[in-house]
C-alpha cells in the first residue's frame, strides 16, 4: 500500500492489484456505513487505486490506513443487475478464435459468469466489470473504431464493458444490449456503480 497526498484534502491509495483495490474500497464503504471512518466526501476506486476526496483529516487517515486489517473481497451480496444481450457483435468470431471455442461457447461462458463493477470511467455510465478469468483475456483491437454503437457489449483484457453512448473505442465487440447505462433524468443516472453485481442474460437467438 502506498499513500500519496493529492492537494490539501485528498489521498490516493495505490495497491498491488485490482483485487486489493476492490477489497479496500469495500472496507472503506463498510466502515463509512458503520460510522467508524473519518469524514470522507468521495471514495473513488480505479484499476489499482482508491481515491479518497474531501478528507477532513488526511494525515490521520494516512497514518491509520496501513494498520488496517482488510479482508479479501467477499462474494457480492444484494440484488444482481441483469443486462439482456444479443451475442451478435462484429468481433465475436475473433474472440471465439482467441478462446479456441465456438461463437455459441463465447456466449455461454460470458453469460454464465457473475460480474462485479470494479470501477467506472472513460465515459459517464461506463463500468469496468471483472468476472472472467485470465484465461479469457483478449487484446484490444490493433486499430480502434472511430465510432462504437451505444449498447455494445465489449471485452478488453479481463474486463467486460458496455458502451453507454456512441464513441471511439478499441475493445472487442461481442454483443449488443438495449439497456440504458446512463440516463441523466434517472436517479442515480448510472445503471451500474462500483461494487454492483451484474449478469448478462442472452436474448432469444443469442450466439447464433
Backbone as a ProteinNet text record, in pm:
[ID]
protein_1_A
[PRIMARY]
XXXXXXXXXXXXXXXXXXXXXXXXXXXXXXXXXXXXXXXXXXXXXXXXXXXXXXXXXXXXXXXXXXXXXXXXXXXXXXXXXXXXXXXXXXXXXXXXXXXXXXXXXXXXXXXXXXXXXXXXXXXXXXXXXXXXXXXXXXXXXXXXXXXXXXXXXXXXXXXXXXXXXXXXXXXXXXXXXXXXXXXXXXXXXXXXXXXXXXXXXXXXXXXX
[TERTIARY]
84.7	0	88.4	58.1	131.9	30.9	51.2	-41.2	22.9	-47.9	2.8	-95.9	-49.5	-139.5	-176.6	-301.9	-349.4	-412.9	-343	-392.6	-394.2	-486.8	-492.4	-588.7	-682.9	-784.7	-815.4	-716.8	-740.7	-619.8	-646.5	-542.2	-562.6	-455.8	-459.8	-388.8	-461.7	-405	-373.3	-247.7	-205.4	-193.2	-250.9	-247.4	-174.8	-149.2	-73.5	-153.6	-287	-369.6	-511.2	-587.9	-728	-807.7	-771	-840.7	-818.4	-694.6	-665.9	-739.1	-746	-819	-966.9	-1023.6	-1164.2	-1191.5	-1099	-1116	-1109.7	-1014.4	-1005.3	-1128.6	-1175.4	-1296.4	-1414.6	-1431.8	-1542.1	-1526.6	-1403	-1379.5	-1406.3	-1367.2	-1394.7	-1544.9	-1619.1	-1764.5	-1826.8	-1777.3	-1830.9	-1807.7	-1686.7	-1656.2	-1732.9	-1753.1	-1830.9	-1975	-2030.9	-2168.9	-2182	-2077	-2079.4	-2049.8	-2002	-1967.4	-1829.6	-1744	-1609.8	-1501.3	-1540.9	-1445.1	-1443.4	-1324.3	-1319.1	-1390.5	-1448.3	-1527.6	-1452.7	-1514.4	-1461.7	-1579.3	-1563.4	-1674	-1694.9	-1587.1	-1599.1	-1494.4	-1535.2	-1445.3	-1453	-1343.6	-1346.3	-1244.5	-1290.6	-1196.6	-1155.3	-1037.2	-989.4	-923.9	-843.7	-789.8	-704.4	-615.1	-528.8	-512.8	-606.4	-601.5	-740	-741.9	-865.6	-837.2	-918.1	-902.7	-1001.6	-951.5	-1034.4	-1031.9	-1146.8	-1153.8	-1240.1	-1206.6	-1281.5	-1255	-1128.7	-1090.1	-1065.5	-1137.6	-1122.3	-987.8	-938.3	-810.4	-722.5	-668.1	-590	-467.8	-399.3	-280.4	-317.9	-428.5	-473.1	-510	-584.4	-626.3	-505.7	-410.6	-290.1	-209.6	-215.3	-145.3	-217.2	-351.3	-430.2	-437.4	-452.4	-480.6	-382.8	-251.8	-159.9	-173.5	-236.1	-250.9	-383	-468.7	-595.9	-574.4	-663.9	-672.9	-788	-753	-853	-880.8	-1000.3	-1029.7	-1036.2	-1007.8	-1020.1	-1162.6	-1171.9	-1302.3	-1393.7	-1507.1	-1600.9	-1697	-1761	-1863.8	-1969.8	-2019.7	-2115.5	-2244.4	-2307.4	-2439.2	-2534	-2661.2	-2758.6	-2804.6	-2890.3	-2952.6	-2850	-2877.3	-2794.8	-2865	-2792.9	-2847.1	-2830.9	-2940.5	-2936.4	-2942.4	-2852.3	-2845.4	-2872.7	-2984.6	-3012.1	-2915.4	-2866.7	-2768.4	-2790.1	-2771.4	-2765.1	-2617.7	-2570.2	-2430.2	-2414.7	-2409.1	-2405.7	-2299.7	-2200.6	-2100.2	-2008.7	-1954	-1868.6	-1736.9	-1696.4	-1571	-1594.4	-1717.4	-1749.1	-1665.5	-1653.7	-1577	-1429.2	-1375.6	-1235.1	-1210.9	-1303.8	-1291.2	-1301.2	-1394.2	-1407.9	-1277.8	-1211.7	-1084.4	-976.7	-974.5	-875.7	-898.2	-1024.9	-1059.1	-1054.6	-1044.9	-1045	-1176	-1286.4	-1420.5	-1509.5	-1636	-1731.9	-1791.9	-1858.8	-1926.9	-2032.6	-2103	-2204.1	-2140.2	-2018.4	-1949.5	-1905.9	-1869.1	-1836.4	-1957	-2074.3	-2197.3	-2224.2	-2200.9	-2227.6	-2133.6	-2004.9	-1907	-1937	-1960.2	-1981.1	-2108.4	-2214.3	-2341.7	-2345.8	-2253.9	-2250.6	-2178.5	-2097.8	-2017.9	-2101	-2067.2	-2122	-2013.8	-2047.5	-1951.7	-1968.8	-1863.9	-1864.5	-1809.6	-1872.7	-1822.7	-1699.3	-1582.7	-1459	-1444.3	-1474.7	-1468.2	-1537.6	-1558.1	-1624.3	-1531.4	-1551.4	-1466.8	-1485	-1394	-1391	-1503.4	-1628.3	-1744.2	-1849.2	-1938.7	-2044.2	-2124.2	-2130.9	-2205.6	-2126	-1997.9	-1917	-1855.4	-1885.7	-1835.7	-1737.9	-1629	-1531.1	-1568.9	-1610.3	-1661.8	-1557.5	-1537.1	-1449.7	-1534.5	-1482.6	-1556.8	-1509.7	-1440.8	-1380.7	-1237.3	-1195.2	-1059.5	-955.1	-829.2	-718.3	-714.7	-766.6	-763.7	-853.5	-941.9	-1032.7	-993.7	-873.2	-827.6	-809.5	-847.8	-831.3	-766.6	-686.8	-622.8	-721.6	-692.4	-768.5	-739.2	-825.6	-805.1	-681.6	-609.9	-490.6	-529.8	-640.6	-691.3	-826.8	-837	-966.7	-1068.7	-1192.3	-1301.2	-1322.7	-1360.1	-1387.3	-1521.4	-1612.3	-1743	-1795.3	-1808.5	-1867.5	-2012.3	-2110	-2250.3	-2282.4	-2371.7	-2420.9	-2481.9	-2459.4	-2513.6	-2424.5	-2306.4	-2215	-2154.2	-2161.8	-2100.9	-1962.9	-1860.2	-1724.9	-1629.9	-1516.6	-1412.2	-1278.7	-1196.9	-1059.2	-981.8	-872.1	-804.5	-900.1	-913.5	-1009.8	-1138.1	-1150.3	-1268.2	-1378.2	-1501.1	-1617.4	-1671.8	-1721.4	-1783.7	-1897.9	-1983.9	-2093.8	-2084.6	-2072.8	-2062.8	-2196.5	-2198.4	-2325.1	-2371.3	-2279.3	-2314.3	-2214.6	-2246	-2155.1	-2027.1	-1913.2	-1785.2	-1675.8	-1556.7	-1445.7	-1411.1	-1353.6	-1318.1	-1241.7	-1157.1	-1075	-1102.9	-1214.8	-1247.1	-1306.8	-1303.3	-1359.9	-1510.8	-1590.4	-1736.1	-1796.8	-1862.6	-1919.7	-2072.6	-2135.8	-2281.8	-2339.7	-2472	-2542.5	-2653.6	-2684.1	-2793.1	-2872.4	-2999.3	-3081.2	-3089.1	-3018.2	-3016.6	-2957.2	-3014.5	-2966.9	-2867.9	-2741.8	-2637.6	-2630.3	-2668.3	-2662.8	-2784.9	-2857	-2976.3	-2975.9	-2947.5	-2935.2	-3065.5	-3178.6	-3307.1	-3339.5	-3252.4	-3273.8	-3191.8	-3239.4	-3165.7	-3139.6	-3015.9	-2897.5	-2891.5	-2814.9	-2808.3	-2741.4	-2641.8	-2568.6	-2642.1	-2658.8	-2720.6	-2631.7	-2498.5	-2402.7	-2309.2	-2279.4	-2188	-2086.6	-1970.9	-1868	-1921.2	-1884.7	-1929.1	-2054.9	-2126.8	-2252.6	-2228.4	-2323.9	-2318.6	-2397.7	-2344.8	-2403.8	-2401.6	-2508.5	-2513.2	-2565.7	-2510.8	-2558.9	-2650.9	-2769.8	-2872.2	-2891.7	-2862.2	-2878.2	-3023.6	-3043.6	-3175.4	-3195.2	-3319.3	-3351.7	-3262.3	-3203.3	-3118.6	-2976.7	-2943.6	-2809.1	-2704.3	-2596.7	-2484.1	-2499.2	-2606.4	-2622.4	-2557.4
-119.2	0	124.3	216.5	342.5	456.3	553.9	665.2	793.6	864.6	988.5	1101.3	1214.1	1327.6	1388.9	1429	1494.8	1626.6	1735.1	1862.8	1865.4	1941.8	1958.8	1862.8	1805.6	1724.4	1593.6	1533.3	1405.8	1315	1185.2	1083.7	986.5	949.3	844.2	723.4	612.8	489.3	395.6	361.7	269.3	129.4	31.4	-108.1	-193.5	-317.4	-405.7	-473.1	-473.5	-542.8	-487.5	-524.3	-485.2	-546.5	-670.3	-736.6	-661.9	-616	-540	-406.4	-341.1	-214.7	-236.7	-343.3	-373.6	-404.5	-477.2	-511.4	-387.1	-296.6	-173.3	-86.8	-77.4	0.4	-52.3	-184.2	-244.3	-216.4	-224	-199.1	-53	38.2	180	206.7	146.9	165.7	105.7	-11.4	-74.6	13.3	65.1	148	279.6	334.1	458.3	433.5	318.8	285.3	264.2	211.8	188.3	314.7	418.6	540.8	538.6	444.1	433.7	487.7	543.9	603.3	754.3	815.1	961.4	1023.2	1141.5	1202	1207.7	1149.4	1148.3	1177.1	1271.7	1308	1205.2	1163.3	1069.4	959.3	837.7	722.6	669.4	681.4	652	542.9	420.4	313.4	322.4	269.1	256.1	119.2	99.7	-33.5	-85.6	-2.9	-43.9	67.5	159.8	270.3	297.7	368.3	421.4	566.1	658.5	799.3	836.6	898.4	949.3	1100.6	1159.2	1303.5	1366.9	1491.1	1558.9	1499.1	1468.2	1407.7	1520.2	1515.9	1622	1615.3	1494.6	1477.7	1381.1	1426	1334.2	1275.1	1353.6	1299.8	1186.5	1203.8	1099.3	972.8	988.4	870.8	802.4	881.8	824.6	745.4	786	714.1	584.8	587.2	471.7	361.7	400	302.5	185.9	208.3	94.2	-7.4	31.2	-60.1	-136.5	-105.1	-175.7	-320.8	-406.6	-543.6	-547.3	-555.6	-551.2	-693	-745.3	-881.9	-890.9	-1008.3	-1025.9	-993.8	-957	-923	-1044.5	-1030.8	-1141.5	-1146.3	-1262.9	-1268.9	-1163.1	-1105.8	-996.8	-1039.2	-942.5	-964.2	-860.4	-882	-788.7	-831.7	-749.5	-781.7	-782	-863.6	-870.4	-792.7	-701.7	-631.6	-721.3	-751.1	-835.2	-747.6	-773.5	-697.7	-792.9	-775.5	-861.6	-830.7	-933.3	-912	-1010.9	-960.3	-1047.2	-1061.3	-1183.6	-1207.3	-1208.1	-1086.8	-1068.2	-966	-941.9	-840	-874.8	-773.8	-797.9	-866.9	-866.8	-932.6	-1067.3	-1116.7	-1242.3	-1358.3	-1366.5	-1476.4	-1466.4	-1343.4	-1326.4	-1367.8	-1331.2	-1371.9	-1523.8	-1583.5	-1728.9	-1796.5	-1739.8	-1796.9	-1782.6	-1668.4	-1648.2	-1745	-1771.3	-1864.6	-2009.8	-2030.9	-2165.4	-2238.7	-2165.3	-2221.8	-2170	-2212.3	-2161.8	-2030.4	-1958.9	-1834.8	-1861.7	-1974.8	-2010.3	-2032.3	-2087.6	-2110.2	-1978.4	-1879	-1747.2	-1692.6	-1702.2	-1655.9	-1733.3	-1863.6	-1947	-1912.1	-1895.9	-1863.4	-1726.1	-1630.1	-1492.3	-1478.7	-1543.1	-1530.5	-1615.5	-1711.2	-1794.7	-1725.1	-1625	-1558	-1455.9	-1438.9	-1325.1	-1219.5	-1099.4	-990.5	-895.8	-819.9	-716.1	-588.7	-476	-347.6	-311.3	-314.9	-281.3	-130.2	-58.9	87	140.9	272	336	442.1	474.4	574.8	574.9	642.7	653.3	742.4	711.7	791.9	775.6	873.4	859.5	730.7	648.7	523.9	403.8	423.2	309.2	242.4	113.8	37.8	-68.8	-84.6	-190	-310.1	-418.6	-535.7	-646.6	-703.7	-819.1	-943.8	-1059.5	-1183.2	-1295.3	-1259.4	-1359.4	-1384.1	-1507.3	-1541.6	-1495.7	-1501.2	-1460.4	-1539.5	-1663	-1745.1	-1689	-1595.5	-1537	-1393.6	-1351.8	-1217.1	-1205.8	-1092.7	-1067.6	-931	-915.3	-785.3	-685.2	-557.6	-454.8	-464.6	-408.2	-408	-326.7	-372.1	-300	-160.3	-153.5	-25.4	1.1	96.7	126	174.6	150.3	201.9	350.1	424.7	566.7	587.9	490.5	502.8	364	337.9	213.5	244.5	168.1	199.1	188.3	272.5	263.8	126.5	70.9	-60.2	-175.9	-147.1	-254.5	-318	-450.7	-527.1	-569.7	-536.4	-548.3	-607.9	-660.2	-718.5	-650.5	-635.7	-589.5	-637	-707.7	-770.2	-869.2	-860.7	-945.2	-869.8	-745.7	-664.3	-682.6	-667.1	-652.2	-511.9	-450	-318.4	-305.2	-208.4	-177.2	-28.8	3.2	142.4	213.1	317.1	384.5	477.1	517.2	604.1	578.3	624.8	606.2	685.2	616.8	682	599.7	657.2	576.1	468.8	359.7	253.4	141	76	-31.8	-166.9	-178.4	-306.6	-402	-532.4	-635.4	-644.5	-623.9	-618.3	-756.7	-808.4	-943.7	-944.2	-831.4	-831.9	-692.6	-687.4	-560.3	-573.4	-462.7	-458.5	-330.7	-334.1	-214	-149.8	-205.2	-146.5	-5.5	85.6	224.3	237.3	254.3	259	394.3	499.9	634.9	713.6	765.4	846.4	960.2	1082.1	1195.4	1228.3	1177.4	1200.9	1094.9	993.7	884.7	910.2	857.2	870.2	731.7	683.8	750.3	741.2	830.5	834.5	710.1	656.8	538.6	411.7	319.4	191	108.9	119.4	38.3	126.8	87.1	161.3	63.4	113.2	23.9	-69.4	-197.6	-298.3	-372.3	-322.3	-385	-520.8	-611.9	-743.7	-738.9	-806.2	-798	-935	-966.3	-1084.2	-1044	-1106.8	-1085.9	-1201.6	-1168.5	-1268.9	-1274.3	-1388.1	-1396.5	-1378.4	-1298.9	-1286.3	-1405.4	-1421.9	-1531.8	-1526.8	-1640	-1647.3	-1601.6	-1563.8	-1513.8	-1618.4	-1572.4	-1660.8	-1742.7	-1720.6	-1798.5	-1728.8
0	0	0	-90.1	-97.8	-95.4	-7	6.6	-42	-128.6	-185.8	-158.6	-102.5	-83.7	-218.3	-232.5	-353.9	-309.9	-330.4	-282.2	-130.1	-73.1	71	139.4	65.9	131.2	63.3	-2.4	-70.9	-57.2	-63.9	-59.3	-174.6	-239.7	-340.4	-282.8	-272.9	-217.9	-334	-351	-456	-397.9	-466	-422.5	-525.1	-488.3	-575.2	-684.6	-672.9	-771.2	-768.7	-869.9	-873.2	-759.7	-721	-611.3	-480.1	-457.9	-336.4	-336.1	-451.6	-460.3	-432.5	-486.5	-461.8	-316.2	-253.2	-112.2	-24.6	-53.1	25.5	4.4	-119.2	-147.5	-66.9	-64.8	10.7	160.8	210.3	352.6	388.5	301.9	325.5	329.8	237.6	236.8	362.3	404.1	524.6	646.7	660.1	776.9	773.4	654.2	646.7	686.2	643.4	679.7	830.2	893.7	1038.5	1119.3	1050.5	1120.8	1183.9	1142	1200.8	1108.4	995	902	923	936.1	943.8	823.3	838	729.1	596.2	492.8	356.4	263.4	174.3	85.8	-25.2	-90.1	-201.8	-190.8	-230.4	-236.8	-379.6	-454.6	-597.8	-630.9	-658.4	-694.9	-841.4	-871	-1008.5	-1022.1	-1126.1	-1153.5	-1038.4	-984	-872.1	-769.6	-768.1	-672.6	-615.8	-502.9	-447.3	-407.5	-460.4	-428.5	-319	-213.9	-105.2	-114.7	-146.5	-167.1	-58.4	-25	79.3	216.8	243.6	371.7	472.8	583.3	682.4	753.9	777.8	847.3	767.8	654	568.8	637	720.7	787.5	882.8	953.8	1046.2	970.3	861.3	784.4	719.5	670.2	609.6	711.5	836.2	942	979.3	973.2	1015.6	909.6	784.9	678.7	671.7	677.3	666	779.1	889.3	1002.8	999.7	901.4	892.6	852.1	900.2	850.5	750.2	622.7	515.8	467.1	489.5	444.9	293.1	236.7	92.1	45.7	-78.3	-134.5	-130.1	-61.8	-45.6	-164.1	-187.6	-290.8	-265.8	-372.9	-360.5	-293.2	-232.1	-173	-231.1	-214	-268.5	-406.7	-464.2	-592.3	-705.3	-806.5	-926.4	-1037.9	-1100.8	-1216.8	-1339	-1404.7	-1524.4	-1649.1	-1741.3	-1865.4	-1981.7	-2051.8	-2167.5	-2281	-2346.8	-2452.9	-2566.1	-2686.5	-2803.8	-2840.1	-2845.6	-2879	-3031.5	-3084.9	-3229.6	-3270.2	-3184.1	-3212.1	-3327.5	-3394.1	-3511.1	-3478.8	-3350.1	-3312.4	-3244.6	-3247.1	-3178.7	-3233	-3365.3	-3425.4	-3387.9	-3380.6	-3344.1	-3199.4	-3110.8	-2971.1	-2959.6	-3033.2	-3031	-3074.4	-3175.8	-3221.7	-3114.7	-3045.7	-2939.1	-2823.8	-2794.3	-2685.7	-2730.7	-2862.9	-2921.5	-2891.8	-2907.5	-2889.3	-3001.3	-3000.3	-3097.9	-3049.9	-3140.2	-3102.4	-2995.7	-3008.3	-2908.7	-2771.9	-2772.3	-2645	-2580.9	-2661.9	-2607	-2532.1	-2594.5	-2530.2	-2402.3	-2405	-2287.7	-2172.4	-2202.3	-2097.8	-2038.8	-2124.9	-2080	-1997.5	-2039.4	-1967.5	-1841	-1827.8	-1707	-1591.7	-1623	-1520.4	-1444.1	-1315.4	-1240.4	-1233.7	-1275.2	-1282.7	-1164.6	-1139.7	-1037	-1098.4	-1068.9	-1117	-1033.5	-1095.8	-1025.3	-1010.2	-1117.5	-1113.9	-1238.8	-1241.8	-1355.3	-1412.7	-1539.3	-1601.9	-1751.3	-1822.6	-1967.5	-2019.4	-1981.5	-2021.1	-1912.7	-1895	-1793.7	-1814.9	-1711.6	-1718.8	-1762.4	-1799.5	-1843.3	-1720.9	-1703.8	-1588.9	-1635.8	-1561.8	-1588.3	-1501.7	-1566.1	-1496.4	-1493.4	-1375	-1361.2	-1334.1	-1373.8	-1352.2	-1442.5	-1550.5	-1638.2	-1594.3	-1599.6	-1558.6	-1658.7	-1616.7	-1702.2	-1832.5	-1827.1	-1948.8	-2058.4	-2022.5	-2120.5	-2157.4	-2118.7	-2153.3	-2304.2	-2359.2	-2502.7	-2521.9	-2625.9	-2650.6	-2709.1	-2691.5	-2761.3	-2910.8	-2990.7	-3134.9	-3170.9	-3272.1	-3317	-3366.1	-3438.1	-3487.5	-3423.9	-3332.4	-3269.1	-3371.2	-3342.1	-3424.4	-3394.1	-3496.8	-3475.7	-3407.6	-3420.9	-3355.5	-3319.8	-3189.9	-3140.8	-3102.4	-3151.8	-3122.3	-2973.4	-2927.2	-2789.1	-2765.4	-2648.2	-2615.7	-2655.9	-2709.6	-2747.8	-2623.2	-2616.8	-2507.4	-2554.6	-2475.8	-2526.7	-2423.6	-2473.7	-2390.6	-2419.4	-2314.8	-2329.6	-2208.1	-2230	-2117.9	-2053	-1920.5	-1849.7	-1818	-1867.9	-1837.8	-1941.5	-1894.9	-1981.5	-1959.2	-2064.8	-2053.1	-2151.1	-2126.6	-2217.8	-2251.1	-2378.1	-2419.9	-2396.9	-2311.9	-2282.2	-2393.5	-2480.7	-2593.5	-2704.5	-2823.6	-2935.6	-2910	-2926.5	-2902.6	-2968.6	-2988.6	-3037.2	-2934.8	-2980.9	-2886.6	-2953.1	-2872.7	-2926.7	-2864.8	-2790	-2728.3	-2831.5	-2800.3	-2887.6	-2862.6	-2967.2	-2953.8	-2973.8	-2868.7	-2878.1	-2875.7	-2847	-2839.2	-2829.9	-2818	-2806	-2702.2	-2637.4	-2540.8	-2559	-2520.4	-2522.8	-2384.4	-2286.8	-2153.4	-2160.3	-2084.8	-2081.5	-1966	-1997.9	-1894.9	-1826	-1895.4	-1837.2	-1880.5	-1782.3	-1808.4	-1707.2	-1753.9	-1663.2	-1591.5	-1644.6	-1579.8	-1475	-1463.6	-1369.6	-1243.5	-1131.3	-1005.3	-946.8	-942.1	-997.1	-1149.2	-1209.5	-1355.8	-1413.3	-1341.5	-1388.6	-1346.7	-1442.1	-1410.6	-1318.9	-1337.2	-1262.8	-1182.8	-1060.2	-974.7	-915.4	-868	-813.7	-705.2	-718.3	-623.3	-664	-764.1	-805	-871.4	-852.8	-915.8	-1047	-1149.2	-1283.2	-1348.8	-1418.3	-1505.2	-1642	-1746.3	-1882.4	-1919	-1962.9	-1992.4	-2143	-2207.1	-2352.1	-2396	-2498.9	-2560.8	-2653.9	-2700.3	-2790.7	-2913.6	-2945.4	-3062.5	-3039.4	-2915.4	-2887.3	-2919.2	-2981.3	-3007.8	-3133.6	-3208.8	-3332	-3449.6
[MASK]
++++++++++++++++++++++++++++++++++++++++++++++++++++++++++++++++++++++++++++++++++++++++++++++++++++++++++++++++++++++++++++++++++++++++++++++++++++++++++++++++++++++++++++++++++++++++++++++++++++++++++++++++

